[in-house]
PDB file of C-alpha atoms in Angstrom:
ATOM      1  CA  LEU P   1     121.052  93.764 116.415  1.00  0.00           C
ATOM      2  CA  SER P   2     119.105  91.780 118.956  1.00  0.00           C
ATOM      3  CA  THR P   3     117.959  88.169 118.523  1.00  0.00           C
ATOM      4  CA  VAL P   4     114.496  89.320 117.384  1.00  0.00           C
ATOM      5  CA  ALA P   5     113.787  91.667 114.469  1.00  0.00           C
ATOM      6  CA  THR P   6     110.618  93.497 113.553  1.00  0.00           C
ATOM      7  CA  LEU P   7     109.540  93.555 109.901  1.00  0.00           C
ATOM      8  CA  VAL P   8     107.124  96.354 109.007  1.00  0.00           C
ATOM      9  CA  ALA P   9     105.159  96.086 105.756  1.00  0.00           C
ATOM     10  CA  PRO P  10     103.933  99.230 103.929  1.00  0.00           C
ATOM     11  CA  TYR P  11     100.314  98.528 104.953  1.00  0.00           C
ATOM     12  CA  GLY P  12     101.363  98.646 108.607  1.00  0.00           C
ATOM     13  CA  GLY P  13     101.571  94.905 109.258  1.00  0.00           C
ATOM     14  CA  ILE P  14     104.152  94.092 111.916  1.00  0.00           C
ATOM     15  CA  TRP P  15     105.952  90.755 112.041  1.00  0.00           C
ATOM     16  CA  GLN P  16     108.511  89.555 114.543  1.00  0.00           C
ATOM     17  CA  VAL P  17     111.162  87.111 113.368  1.00  0.00           C
ATOM     18  CA  ARG P  18     114.175  85.613 115.056  1.00  0.00           C
ATOM     19  CA  LEU P  19     117.667  86.483 113.872  1.00  0.00           C
ATOM     20  CA  LYS P  20     120.405  83.888 113.645  1.00  0.00           C
ATOM     21  CA  LYS P  21     124.054  84.717 113.093  1.00  0.00           C
ATOM     22  CA  ALA P  22     126.181  82.214 111.174  1.00  0.00           C
ATOM     23  CA  ASN P  23     129.765  83.200 110.392  1.00  0.00           C
ATOM     24  CA  SER P  24     129.508  86.793 109.160  1.00  0.00           C
ATOM     25  CA  ASN P  25     125.907  86.415 107.918  1.00  0.00           C
ATOM     26  CA  ILE P  26     122.618  87.147 109.651  1.00  0.00           C
ATOM     27  CA  TRP P  27     119.532  85.108 108.757  1.00  0.00           C
ATOM     28  CA  PHE P  28     115.830  85.521 109.451  1.00  0.00           C
ATOM     29  CA  CYS P  29     114.424  82.336 110.979  1.00  0.00           C
ATOM     30  CA  ASN P  30     111.470  81.623 113.330  1.00  0.00           C
ATOM     31  CA  GLY P  31     108.593  83.747 112.026  1.00  0.00           C
ATOM     32  CA  TRP P  32     110.144  84.330 108.597  1.00  0.00           C
ATOM     33  CA  GLN P  33     108.231  81.440 106.997  1.00  0.00           C
ATOM     34  CA  ASP P  34     104.936  82.928 108.266  1.00  0.00           C
ATOM     35  CA  PHE P  35     105.845  86.335 106.783  1.00  0.00           C
ATOM     36  CA  PHE P  36     106.848  84.676 103.513  1.00  0.00           C
ATOM     37  CA  GLU P  37     103.651  82.605 103.219  1.00  0.00           C
ATOM     38  CA  TYR P  38     101.285  85.381 104.328  1.00  0.00           C
ATOM     39  CA  HIS P  39     102.617  87.668 101.593  1.00  0.00           C
ATOM     40  CA  SER P  40     102.638  84.878  98.963  1.00  0.00           C
ATOM     41  CA  ILE P  41     106.244  85.586  98.058  1.00  0.00           C
ATOM     42  CA  TYR P  42     107.424  83.578  95.061  1.00  0.00           C
ATOM     43  CA  TYR P  43     110.746  82.928  93.356  1.00  0.00           C
ATOM     44  CA  GLY P  44     111.748  86.050  91.458  1.00  0.00           C
ATOM     45  CA  TYR P  45     110.090  88.511  93.833  1.00  0.00           C
ATOM     46  CA  ILE P  46     112.243  91.362  95.103  1.00  0.00           C
ATOM     47  CA  LEU P  47     112.279  92.348  98.759  1.00  0.00           C
ATOM     48  CA  VAL P  48     113.861  95.629  99.798  1.00  0.00           C
ATOM     49  CA  PHE P  49     114.763  96.032 103.468  1.00  0.00           C
ATOM     50  CA  ARG P  50     115.427  99.436 105.001  1.00  0.00           C
ATOM     51  CA  TYR P  51     116.976  99.261 108.452  1.00  0.00           C
ATOM     52  CA  GLU P  52     115.169 101.654 110.799  1.00  0.00           C
ATOM     53  CA  GLY P  53     117.313 100.993 113.888  1.00  0.00           C
ATOM     54  CA  ASN P  54     116.529  98.976 117.024  1.00  0.00           C
ATOM     55  CA  SER P  55     116.353  95.731 114.970  1.00  0.00           C
ATOM     56  CA  SER P  56     113.429  97.062 112.916  1.00  0.00           C
ATOM     57  CA  PHE P  57     113.218  96.760 109.112  1.00  0.00           C
ATOM     58  CA  HIS P  58     110.745  98.376 106.721  1.00  0.00           C
ATOM     59  CA  VAL P  59     110.044  95.874 103.916  1.00  0.00           C
ATOM     60  CA  LEU P  60     108.893  96.587 100.364  1.00  0.00           C
ATOM     61  CA  ILE P  61     107.761  93.642  98.224  1.00  0.00           C
ATOM     62  CA  PHE P  62     107.889  93.701  94.407  1.00  0.00           C
ATOM     63  CA  ASN P  63     106.555  91.019  92.067  1.00  0.00           C
ATOM     64  CA  LYS P  64     108.345  89.593  89.017  1.00  0.00           C
ATOM     65  CA  THR P  65     107.421  92.644  86.925  1.00  0.00           C
ATOM     66  CA  ALA P  66     109.081  94.905  89.532  1.00  0.00           C
ATOM     67  CA  THR P  67     105.699  96.306  90.578  1.00  0.00           C
ATOM     68  CA  GLU P  68     105.296  96.939  94.279  1.00  0.00           C
ATOM     69  CA  ILE P  69     102.577  94.716  95.703  1.00  0.00           C
ATOM     70  CA  GLN P  70      99.850  96.460  97.702  1.00  0.00           C
ATOM     71  CA  TYR P  71      98.547  94.218 100.477  1.00  0.00           C
ATOM     72  CA  PRO P  72      95.408  94.972 102.476  1.00  0.00           C
ATOM     73  CA  PRO P  73      95.981  95.531 106.192  1.00  0.00           C
ATOM     74  CA  ARG P  74      95.013  92.407 108.107  1.00  0.00           C
ATOM     75  CA  LYS P  75      97.434  90.954 110.554  1.00  0.00           C
ATOM     76  CA  ASN P  76     100.211  91.617 113.024  1.00  0.00           C
ATOM     77  CA  CYS P  77     102.323  88.618 113.947  1.00  0.00           C
ATOM     78  CA  LYS P  78     104.437  88.121 117.026  1.00  0.00           C
ATOM     79  CA  LEU P  79     106.919  85.362 117.649  1.00  0.00           C
ATOM     80  CA  GLU P  80     105.555  82.414 119.550  1.00  0.00           C
ATOM     81  CA  ASN P  81     107.683  80.179 121.737  1.00  0.00           C
ATOM     82  CA  HIS P  82     107.479  76.520 120.749  1.00  0.00           C
TER      83      HIS P  82
END
């Protein structure tokens, strides 16, 4: 994996997030909060990640009733340097 991952939502939205390795774990960081807020993800939601290769993940988002959420296509987000 590289230091940047691409998250692809079912509606085609593309988000870039930074990856951080800590011990044997890998975490999403810079850009993850934007993805999280844009999709209004709450405690109890289920996210399913399918690794597509080249640091790209297809993401499915399910609400608390295990129903997949259908989001309208609106936005592609790239990482910004701060």
